[in-house]
Coordinates of C-alpha atoms in Angstrom, one line a residue:
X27 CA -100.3 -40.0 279.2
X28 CA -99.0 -43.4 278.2
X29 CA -97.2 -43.7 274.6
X30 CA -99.0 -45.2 271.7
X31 CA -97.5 -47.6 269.9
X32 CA -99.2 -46.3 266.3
X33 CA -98.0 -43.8 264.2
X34 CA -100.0 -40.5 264.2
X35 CA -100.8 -40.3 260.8
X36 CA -102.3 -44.1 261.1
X37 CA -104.9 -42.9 264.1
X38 CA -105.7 -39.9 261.9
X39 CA -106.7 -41.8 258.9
X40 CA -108.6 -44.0 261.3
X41 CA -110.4 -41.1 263.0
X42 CA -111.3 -40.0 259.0
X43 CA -110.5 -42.3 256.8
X44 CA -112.3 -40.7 253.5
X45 CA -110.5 -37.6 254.4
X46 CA -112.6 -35.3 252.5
X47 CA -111.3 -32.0 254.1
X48 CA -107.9 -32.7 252.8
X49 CA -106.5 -31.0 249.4
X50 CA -105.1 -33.7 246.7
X51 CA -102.0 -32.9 244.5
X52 CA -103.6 -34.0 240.9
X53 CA -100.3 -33.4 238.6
X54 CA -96.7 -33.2 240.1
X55 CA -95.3 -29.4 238.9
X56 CA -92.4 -31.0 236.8
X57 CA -95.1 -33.0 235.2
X58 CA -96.4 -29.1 234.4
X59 CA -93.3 -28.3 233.3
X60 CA -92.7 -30.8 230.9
X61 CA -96.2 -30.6 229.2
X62 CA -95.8 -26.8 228.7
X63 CA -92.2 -27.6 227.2
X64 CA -93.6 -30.7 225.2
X65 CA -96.7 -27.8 223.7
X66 CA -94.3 -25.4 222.9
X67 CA -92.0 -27.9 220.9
X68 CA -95.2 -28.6 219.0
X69 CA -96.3 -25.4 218.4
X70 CA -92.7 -24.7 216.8
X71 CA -92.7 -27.6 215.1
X72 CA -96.0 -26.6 213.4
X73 CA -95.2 -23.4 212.6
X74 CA -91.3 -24.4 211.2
X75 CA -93.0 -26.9 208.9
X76 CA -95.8 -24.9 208.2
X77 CA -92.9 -22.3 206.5
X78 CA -90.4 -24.4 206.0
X79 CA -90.6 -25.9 201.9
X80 CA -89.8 -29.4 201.0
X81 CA -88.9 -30.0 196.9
X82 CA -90.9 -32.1 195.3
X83 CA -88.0 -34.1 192.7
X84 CA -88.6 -35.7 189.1
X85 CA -85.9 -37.7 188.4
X86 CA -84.5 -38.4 185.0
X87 CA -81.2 -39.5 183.3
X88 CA -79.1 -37.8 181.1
X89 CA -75.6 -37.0 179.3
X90 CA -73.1 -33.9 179.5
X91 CA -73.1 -32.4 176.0
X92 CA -70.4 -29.9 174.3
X93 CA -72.9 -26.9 173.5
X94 CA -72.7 -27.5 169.7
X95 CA -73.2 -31.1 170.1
X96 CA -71.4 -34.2 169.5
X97 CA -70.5 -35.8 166.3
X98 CA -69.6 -38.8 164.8
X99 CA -66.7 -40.7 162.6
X100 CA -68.4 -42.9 160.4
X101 CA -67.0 -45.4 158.2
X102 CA -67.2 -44.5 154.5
X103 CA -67.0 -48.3 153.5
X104 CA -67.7 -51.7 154.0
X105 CA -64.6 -53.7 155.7
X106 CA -62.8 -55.3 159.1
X107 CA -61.0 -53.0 160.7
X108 CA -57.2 -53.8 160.7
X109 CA -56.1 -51.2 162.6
X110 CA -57.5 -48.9 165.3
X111 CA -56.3 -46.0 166.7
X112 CA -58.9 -44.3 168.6
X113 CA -59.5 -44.2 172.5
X114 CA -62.0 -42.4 175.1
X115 CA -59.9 -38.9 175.5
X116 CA -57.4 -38.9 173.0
X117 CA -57.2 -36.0 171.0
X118 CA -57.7 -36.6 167.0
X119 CA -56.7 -34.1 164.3
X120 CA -58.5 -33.4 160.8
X121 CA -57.8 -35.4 158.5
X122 CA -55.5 -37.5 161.1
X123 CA -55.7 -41.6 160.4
X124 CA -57.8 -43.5 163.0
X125 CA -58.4 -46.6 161.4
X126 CA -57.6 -48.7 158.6
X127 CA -59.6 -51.7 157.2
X128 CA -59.1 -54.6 155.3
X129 CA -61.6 -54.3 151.9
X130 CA -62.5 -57.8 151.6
X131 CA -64.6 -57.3 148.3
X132 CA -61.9 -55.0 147.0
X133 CA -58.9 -57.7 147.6
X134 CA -60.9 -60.2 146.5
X135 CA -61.4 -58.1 142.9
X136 CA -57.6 -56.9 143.0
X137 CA -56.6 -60.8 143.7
X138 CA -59.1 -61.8 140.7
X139 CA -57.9 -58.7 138.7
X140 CA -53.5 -59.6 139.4
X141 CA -54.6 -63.4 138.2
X142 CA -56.1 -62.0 135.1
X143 CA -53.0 -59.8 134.5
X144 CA -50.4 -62.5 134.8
X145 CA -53.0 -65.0 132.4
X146 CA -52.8 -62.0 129.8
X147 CA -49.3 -61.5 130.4
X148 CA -48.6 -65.6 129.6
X149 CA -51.0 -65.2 126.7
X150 CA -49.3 -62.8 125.0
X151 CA -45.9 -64.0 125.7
X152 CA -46.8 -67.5 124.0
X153 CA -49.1 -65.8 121.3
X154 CA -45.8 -63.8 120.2
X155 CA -43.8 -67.0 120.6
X156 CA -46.2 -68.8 118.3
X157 CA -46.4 -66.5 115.5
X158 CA -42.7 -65.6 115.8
X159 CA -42.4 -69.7 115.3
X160 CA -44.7 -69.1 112.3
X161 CA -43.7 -66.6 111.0
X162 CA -40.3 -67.8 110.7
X163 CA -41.2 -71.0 109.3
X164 CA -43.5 -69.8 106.7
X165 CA -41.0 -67.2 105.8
X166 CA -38.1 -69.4 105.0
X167 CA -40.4 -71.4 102.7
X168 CA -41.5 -68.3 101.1
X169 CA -37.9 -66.7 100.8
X170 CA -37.4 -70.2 98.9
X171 CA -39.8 -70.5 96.6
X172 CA -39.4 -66.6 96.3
X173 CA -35.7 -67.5 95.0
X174 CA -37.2 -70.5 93.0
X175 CA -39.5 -67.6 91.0
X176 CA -36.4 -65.3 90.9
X177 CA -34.7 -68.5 89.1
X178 CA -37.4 -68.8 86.7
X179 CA -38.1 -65.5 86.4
X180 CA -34.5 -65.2 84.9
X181 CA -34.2 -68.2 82.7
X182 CA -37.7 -67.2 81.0
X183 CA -36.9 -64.1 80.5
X184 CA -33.5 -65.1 78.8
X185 CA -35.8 -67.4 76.4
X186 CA -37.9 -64.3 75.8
X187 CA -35.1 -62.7 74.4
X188 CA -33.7 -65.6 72.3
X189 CA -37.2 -66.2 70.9
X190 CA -37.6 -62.6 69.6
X191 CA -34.3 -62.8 67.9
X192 CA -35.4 -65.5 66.4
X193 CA -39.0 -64.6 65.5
X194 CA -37.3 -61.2 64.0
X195 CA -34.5 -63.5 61.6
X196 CA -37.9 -65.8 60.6
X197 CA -39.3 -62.5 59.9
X198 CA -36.6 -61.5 57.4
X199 CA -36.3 -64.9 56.2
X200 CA -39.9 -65.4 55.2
X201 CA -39.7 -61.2 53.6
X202 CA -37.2 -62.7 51.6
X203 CA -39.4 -65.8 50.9
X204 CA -36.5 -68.4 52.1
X205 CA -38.6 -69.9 54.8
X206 CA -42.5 -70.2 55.2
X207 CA -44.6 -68.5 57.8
X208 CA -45.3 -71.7 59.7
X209 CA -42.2 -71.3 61.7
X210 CA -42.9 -67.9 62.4
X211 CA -46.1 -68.5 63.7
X212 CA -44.9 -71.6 65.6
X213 CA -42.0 -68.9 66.6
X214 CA -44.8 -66.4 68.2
X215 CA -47.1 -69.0 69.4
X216 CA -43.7 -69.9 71.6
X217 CA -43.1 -67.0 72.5
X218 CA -46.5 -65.9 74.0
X219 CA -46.9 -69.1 75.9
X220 CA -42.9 -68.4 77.9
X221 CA -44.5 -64.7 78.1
X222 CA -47.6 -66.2 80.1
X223 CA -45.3 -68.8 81.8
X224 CA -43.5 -65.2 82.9
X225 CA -46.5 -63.6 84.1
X226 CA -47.9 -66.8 86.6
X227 CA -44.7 -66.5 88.1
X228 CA -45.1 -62.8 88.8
X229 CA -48.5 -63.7 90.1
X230 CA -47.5 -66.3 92.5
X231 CA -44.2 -63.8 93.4
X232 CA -47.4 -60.9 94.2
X233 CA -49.9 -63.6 96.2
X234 CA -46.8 -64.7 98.6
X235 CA -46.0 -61.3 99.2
X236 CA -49.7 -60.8 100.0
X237 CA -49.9 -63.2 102.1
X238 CA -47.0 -62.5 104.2
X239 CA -48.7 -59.6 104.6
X240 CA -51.6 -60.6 105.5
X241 CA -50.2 -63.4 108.3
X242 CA -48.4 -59.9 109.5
X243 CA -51.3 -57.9 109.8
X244 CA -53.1 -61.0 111.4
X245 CA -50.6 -61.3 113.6
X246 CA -50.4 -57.6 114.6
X247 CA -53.9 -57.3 115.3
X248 CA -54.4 -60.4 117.3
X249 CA -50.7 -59.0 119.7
X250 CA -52.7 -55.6 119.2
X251 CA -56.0 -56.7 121.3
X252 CA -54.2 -59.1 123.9
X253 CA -51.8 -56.2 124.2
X254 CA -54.6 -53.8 125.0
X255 CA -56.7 -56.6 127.2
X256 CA -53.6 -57.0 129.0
X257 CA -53.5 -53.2 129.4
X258 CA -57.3 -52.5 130.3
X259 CA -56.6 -55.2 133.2
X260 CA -53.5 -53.0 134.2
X261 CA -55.9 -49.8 134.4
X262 CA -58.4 -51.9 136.4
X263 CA -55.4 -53.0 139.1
X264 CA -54.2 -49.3 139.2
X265 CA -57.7 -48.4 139.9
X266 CA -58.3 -50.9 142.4
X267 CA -55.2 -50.5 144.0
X268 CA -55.5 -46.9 144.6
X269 CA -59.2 -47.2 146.0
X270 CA -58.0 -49.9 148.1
X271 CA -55.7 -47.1 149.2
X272 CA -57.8 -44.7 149.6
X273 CA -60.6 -46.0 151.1
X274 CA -58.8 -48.4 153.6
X275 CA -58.0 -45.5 155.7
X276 CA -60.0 -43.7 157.3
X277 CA -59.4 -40.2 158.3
X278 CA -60.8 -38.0 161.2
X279 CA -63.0 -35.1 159.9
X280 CA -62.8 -33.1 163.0
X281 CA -60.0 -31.7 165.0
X282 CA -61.3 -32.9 168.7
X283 CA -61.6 -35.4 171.4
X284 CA -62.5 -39.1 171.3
X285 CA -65.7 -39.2 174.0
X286 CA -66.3 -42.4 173.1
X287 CA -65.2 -45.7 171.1
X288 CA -67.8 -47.7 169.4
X289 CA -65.7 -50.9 167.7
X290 CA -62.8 -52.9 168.2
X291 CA -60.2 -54.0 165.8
X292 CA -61.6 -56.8 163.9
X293 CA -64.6 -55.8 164.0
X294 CA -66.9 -55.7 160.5
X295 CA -68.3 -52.6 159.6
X296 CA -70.6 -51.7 157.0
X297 CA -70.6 -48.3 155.4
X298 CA -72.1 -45.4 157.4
X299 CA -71.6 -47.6 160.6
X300 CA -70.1 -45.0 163.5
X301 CA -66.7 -45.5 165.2
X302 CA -66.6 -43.3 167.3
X303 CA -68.5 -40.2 169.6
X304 CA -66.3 -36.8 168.9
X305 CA -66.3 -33.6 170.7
X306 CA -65.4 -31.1 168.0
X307 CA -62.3 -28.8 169.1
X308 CA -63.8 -26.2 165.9
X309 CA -67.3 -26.0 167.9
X310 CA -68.3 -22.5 168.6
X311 CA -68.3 -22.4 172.3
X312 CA -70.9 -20.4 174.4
X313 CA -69.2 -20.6 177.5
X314 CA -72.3 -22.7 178.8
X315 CA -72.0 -26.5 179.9
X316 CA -75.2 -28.2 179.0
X317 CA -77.2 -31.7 180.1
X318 CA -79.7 -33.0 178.2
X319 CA -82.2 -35.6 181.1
X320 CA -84.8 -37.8 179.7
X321 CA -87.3 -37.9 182.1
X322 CA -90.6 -39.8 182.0
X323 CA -93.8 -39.0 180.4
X324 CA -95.5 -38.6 183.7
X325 CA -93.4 -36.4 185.0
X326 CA -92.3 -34.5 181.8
X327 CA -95.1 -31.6 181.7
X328 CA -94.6 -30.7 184.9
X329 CA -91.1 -29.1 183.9
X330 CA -90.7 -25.9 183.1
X331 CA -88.3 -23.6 181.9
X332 CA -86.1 -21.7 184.9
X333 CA -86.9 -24.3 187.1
X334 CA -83.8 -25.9 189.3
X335 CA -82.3 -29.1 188.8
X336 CA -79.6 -31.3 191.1
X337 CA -76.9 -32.9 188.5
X338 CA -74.6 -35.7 189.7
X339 CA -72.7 -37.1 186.5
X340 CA -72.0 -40.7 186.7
X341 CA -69.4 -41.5 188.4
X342 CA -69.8 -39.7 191.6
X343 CA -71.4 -40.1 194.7
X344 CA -73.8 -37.3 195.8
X345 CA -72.7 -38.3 199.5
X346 CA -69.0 -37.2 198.3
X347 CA -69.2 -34.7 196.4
X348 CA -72.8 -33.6 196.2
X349 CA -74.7 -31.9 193.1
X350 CA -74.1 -29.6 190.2
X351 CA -76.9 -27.4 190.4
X352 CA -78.5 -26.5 187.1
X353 CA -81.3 -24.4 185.5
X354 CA -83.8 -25.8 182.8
X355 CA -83.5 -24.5 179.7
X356 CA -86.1 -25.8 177.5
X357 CA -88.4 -28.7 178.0
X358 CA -90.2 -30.3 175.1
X359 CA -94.0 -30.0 174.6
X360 CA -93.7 -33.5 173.2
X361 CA -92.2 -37.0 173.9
X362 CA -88.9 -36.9 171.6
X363 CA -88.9 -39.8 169.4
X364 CA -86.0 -42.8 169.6
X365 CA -84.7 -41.5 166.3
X366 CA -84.5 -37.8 167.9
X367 CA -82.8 -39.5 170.9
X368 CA -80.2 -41.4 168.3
X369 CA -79.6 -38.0 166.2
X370 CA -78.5 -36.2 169.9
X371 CA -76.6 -39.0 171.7
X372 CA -75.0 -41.1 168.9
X373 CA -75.6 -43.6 171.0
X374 CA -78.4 -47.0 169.8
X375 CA -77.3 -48.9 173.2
X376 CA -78.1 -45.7 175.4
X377 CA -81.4 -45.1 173.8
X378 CA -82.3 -48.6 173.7
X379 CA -81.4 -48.5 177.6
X380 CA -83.3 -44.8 178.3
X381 CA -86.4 -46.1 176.4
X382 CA -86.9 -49.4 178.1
X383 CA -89.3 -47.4 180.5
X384 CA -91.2 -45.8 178.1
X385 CA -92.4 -42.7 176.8
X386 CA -89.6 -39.9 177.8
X387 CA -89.9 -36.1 177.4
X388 CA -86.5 -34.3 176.9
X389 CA -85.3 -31.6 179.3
X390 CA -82.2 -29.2 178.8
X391 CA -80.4 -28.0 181.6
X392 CA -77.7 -25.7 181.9
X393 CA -74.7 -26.5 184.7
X394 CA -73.6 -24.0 186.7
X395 CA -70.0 -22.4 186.4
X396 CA -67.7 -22.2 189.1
X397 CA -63.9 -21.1 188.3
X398 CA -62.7 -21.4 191.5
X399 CA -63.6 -25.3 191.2
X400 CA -61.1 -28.0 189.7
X401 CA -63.9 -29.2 187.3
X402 CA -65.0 -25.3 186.4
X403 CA -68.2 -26.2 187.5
X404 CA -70.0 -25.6 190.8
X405 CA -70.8 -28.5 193.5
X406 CA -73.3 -28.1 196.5
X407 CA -71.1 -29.6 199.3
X408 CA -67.3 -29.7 198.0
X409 CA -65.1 -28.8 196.1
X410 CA -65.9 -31.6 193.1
X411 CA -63.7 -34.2 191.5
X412 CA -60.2 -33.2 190.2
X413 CA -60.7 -34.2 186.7
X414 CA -63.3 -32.2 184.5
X415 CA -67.1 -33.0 183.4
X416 CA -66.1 -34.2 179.6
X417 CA -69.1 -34.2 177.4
X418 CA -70.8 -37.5 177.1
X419 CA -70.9 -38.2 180.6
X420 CA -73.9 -40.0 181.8
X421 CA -75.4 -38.5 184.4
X422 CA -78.5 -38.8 187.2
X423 CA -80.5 -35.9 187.7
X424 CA -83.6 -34.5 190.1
X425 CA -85.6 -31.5 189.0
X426 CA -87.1 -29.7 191.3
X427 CA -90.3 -29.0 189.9
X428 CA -92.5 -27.5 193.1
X429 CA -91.7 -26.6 196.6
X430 CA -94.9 -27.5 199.5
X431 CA -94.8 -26.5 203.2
X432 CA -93.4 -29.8 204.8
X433 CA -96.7 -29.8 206.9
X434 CA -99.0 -30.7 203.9
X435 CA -96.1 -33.8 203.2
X436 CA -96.5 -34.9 207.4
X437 CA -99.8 -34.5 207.5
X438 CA -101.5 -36.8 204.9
X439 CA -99.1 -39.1 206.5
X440 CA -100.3 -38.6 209.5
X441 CA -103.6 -39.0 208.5
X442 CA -103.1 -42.1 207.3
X443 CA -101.6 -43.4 210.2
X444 CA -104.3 -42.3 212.3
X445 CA -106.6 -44.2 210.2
X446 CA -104.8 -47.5 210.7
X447 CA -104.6 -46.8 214.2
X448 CA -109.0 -46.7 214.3
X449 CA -109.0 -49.8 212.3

């Protein structure tokens, strides 16, 4: 038989070529395999997220707190600070100075109040020289004319006596009829007339001696009231000095740590004006550490007491060091007002900066402890920071306030997609 030169299987398909007798291999077996493998992946997969739970977060913002709360130093006056000595963790003690300030009202009144002193002071230095002047000057004249009446005094009172020898030998003369009673009356007449001369002199002797007195007195009283301006103003400097004082420094009322500083040296304060954010040392301490998160009003009925929270104070990276976890304590049935927010954080710029989104409801959570941790408290995924959690930490903070099967989060997603798919 002679050779062909086709191939066998070409002559075949020749002889047949719809080759209807002949099984066809539909799907490959490893293309079986894989399907079966791809199915049972799915089926897992539906059944892990149909048990497995996904959290469904609230976020909020917060801030550490000491469990008592923290409180404030406040100024108790008006003034620019002069001196400061206050800084974020330094430990103050009761009744310890942390600032001084310069009064300006109050050194303005002692400045007005020295200037008046040292007017008085002149004053009554030249009202003493003046009357010393005048007195001494008016009292030489007096001690003259004083020795001028003396003089007269004297020489009338030596005529006195010659006259009433000589009125008493007219007298005899006229009982013995040798003389008339002219004379004698002439005699008496004299006589009464030296005896009035005697008694103007007297008279002027008693009005200079009144007088003198009277410049004295005059004299006194006017030294008395300068002398008791001058000491009022004296009374008012003490005063003012020891207010000045007093209430130039200011003194810590709590034994504590500084959490924050509010001012700066030169700064002008008025009074009630806060200087500073303490955590009191005196505090009774429950052992808890406890976060107070603002979150919004949309979100804030949904949390409940118990439920968990994720902390991370500011700071710190949640890729680092991970969370605090926490436990809600209380959650308000109301949105807390600014002025609730200013009582609790002591803070106007933080509460201006919460409240720029709105409405907030406030949540307290408690941290969880952890000893065995550098910061004492406990940390999903390390060990935490060195350095403690201080109170008045900001902080950012995710509440888990319901847990879903992750099937009813992938599904409406896929839903979705399938719908943009069909359009």
């Amino acid at each position: 038989m002679a050779k062909s030169i086709y191939r066998q299987a070409a002559l075949e398909r020749l002889a047949s070529p719809e080759q209807i007798d002949r099984p066809h291999t539909l799907v490959d077996g490893k293309v079986w395999l894989a399907l079966i493998v791809l199915f049972a992946v799915s089926a897992v997969a539906v059944v892990w997220a149909a048990t497995l739970k996904g959290k469904v977060l609230v976020d909020g913002r917060g801030v550490v707190l000491q469990s008592a709360g923290l409180r404030e130093i406040v100024a108790d006056t008006s003034g620019r600070i002069e001196a400061l000595d206050l800084a974020p963790g330094m430990i103050v003690e009761r009744d310890g100075v942390v600032a001084r300030f310069r009064l300006s009202e109050l050194q303005a009144e002692l400045t007005e109040a020295l200037a008046g002193r040292d007017d008085a002071t002149r004053r009554l230095a030249e009202l003493r020289r003046i009357y010393d002047e005048r007195n001494a000057s008016e009292l030489a004249a007096e001690t003259e004319r004083l020795a001028a009446i003396a003089d007269g005094k004297r020489a009338i009172s030596r005529s006195l006596e010659l006259l009433q020898k000589k009125a008493e030998a007219i007298r005899e003369l006229v009982s013995r009829r040798i003389t008339g009673r002219d004379e004698l009356i002439n005699t008496e007449i004299l006589g009464t007339e030296t005896l009035e001369r005697l008694a103007v002199l007297e008279r002027e002797e008693g009005i200079i001696g009144l007088r003198r007195l009277e410049r004295e007195n005059a004299s006194r009283i006017s030294l008395l009231d300068e002398q008791l301006k001058l000491e009022e103003i004296d009374r008012r400097v003490t005063r003012l000095q020891e207010r000045i004082a007093r209430e130039s420094v200011l003194r810590s009322p709590y034994d504590g740590r500084v959490v924050e500083v509010k001012v700066e040296r030169g700064d002008v304060l008025a009074e009630g004006a806060a200087l500073a954010i303490i955590d009191p040392a005196d505090a009774p301490d429950s052992g808890e550490k406890i976060a107070v998160v603002f979150v919004s009003a949309d979100h804030g009925k949904r949390v409940r007491p118990g439920m968990e929270a994720e902390i991370v104070p500011g700071g710190y990276r949640r890729a680092e060091y991970g969370y605090i976890p926490a436990k809600v304590v209380s959650a308000s049935e109301v949105p807390v007002t600014p002025a609730g927010m200013r009582q609790l954080l002591r803070n106007d710029t933080l509460v201006a900066q919460l409240t720029a989104g709105g409405t907030l409801f406030e949540i307290r959570v408690v941290l969880e402890l952890d000893a065995s941790k550098p910061s004492g408290l406990a940390w999903s995924s390390s060990q935490g920071p060195d350095a403690p959690i201080e109170p008045g930490n900001l902080l950012e903070a995710q509440i888990v306030v319901d847990r879903i099967p992750l099937i009813d989060l992938i599904a409406p997603r896929l839903y979705s997609l399938m719908r943009l798919g069909d359009g």
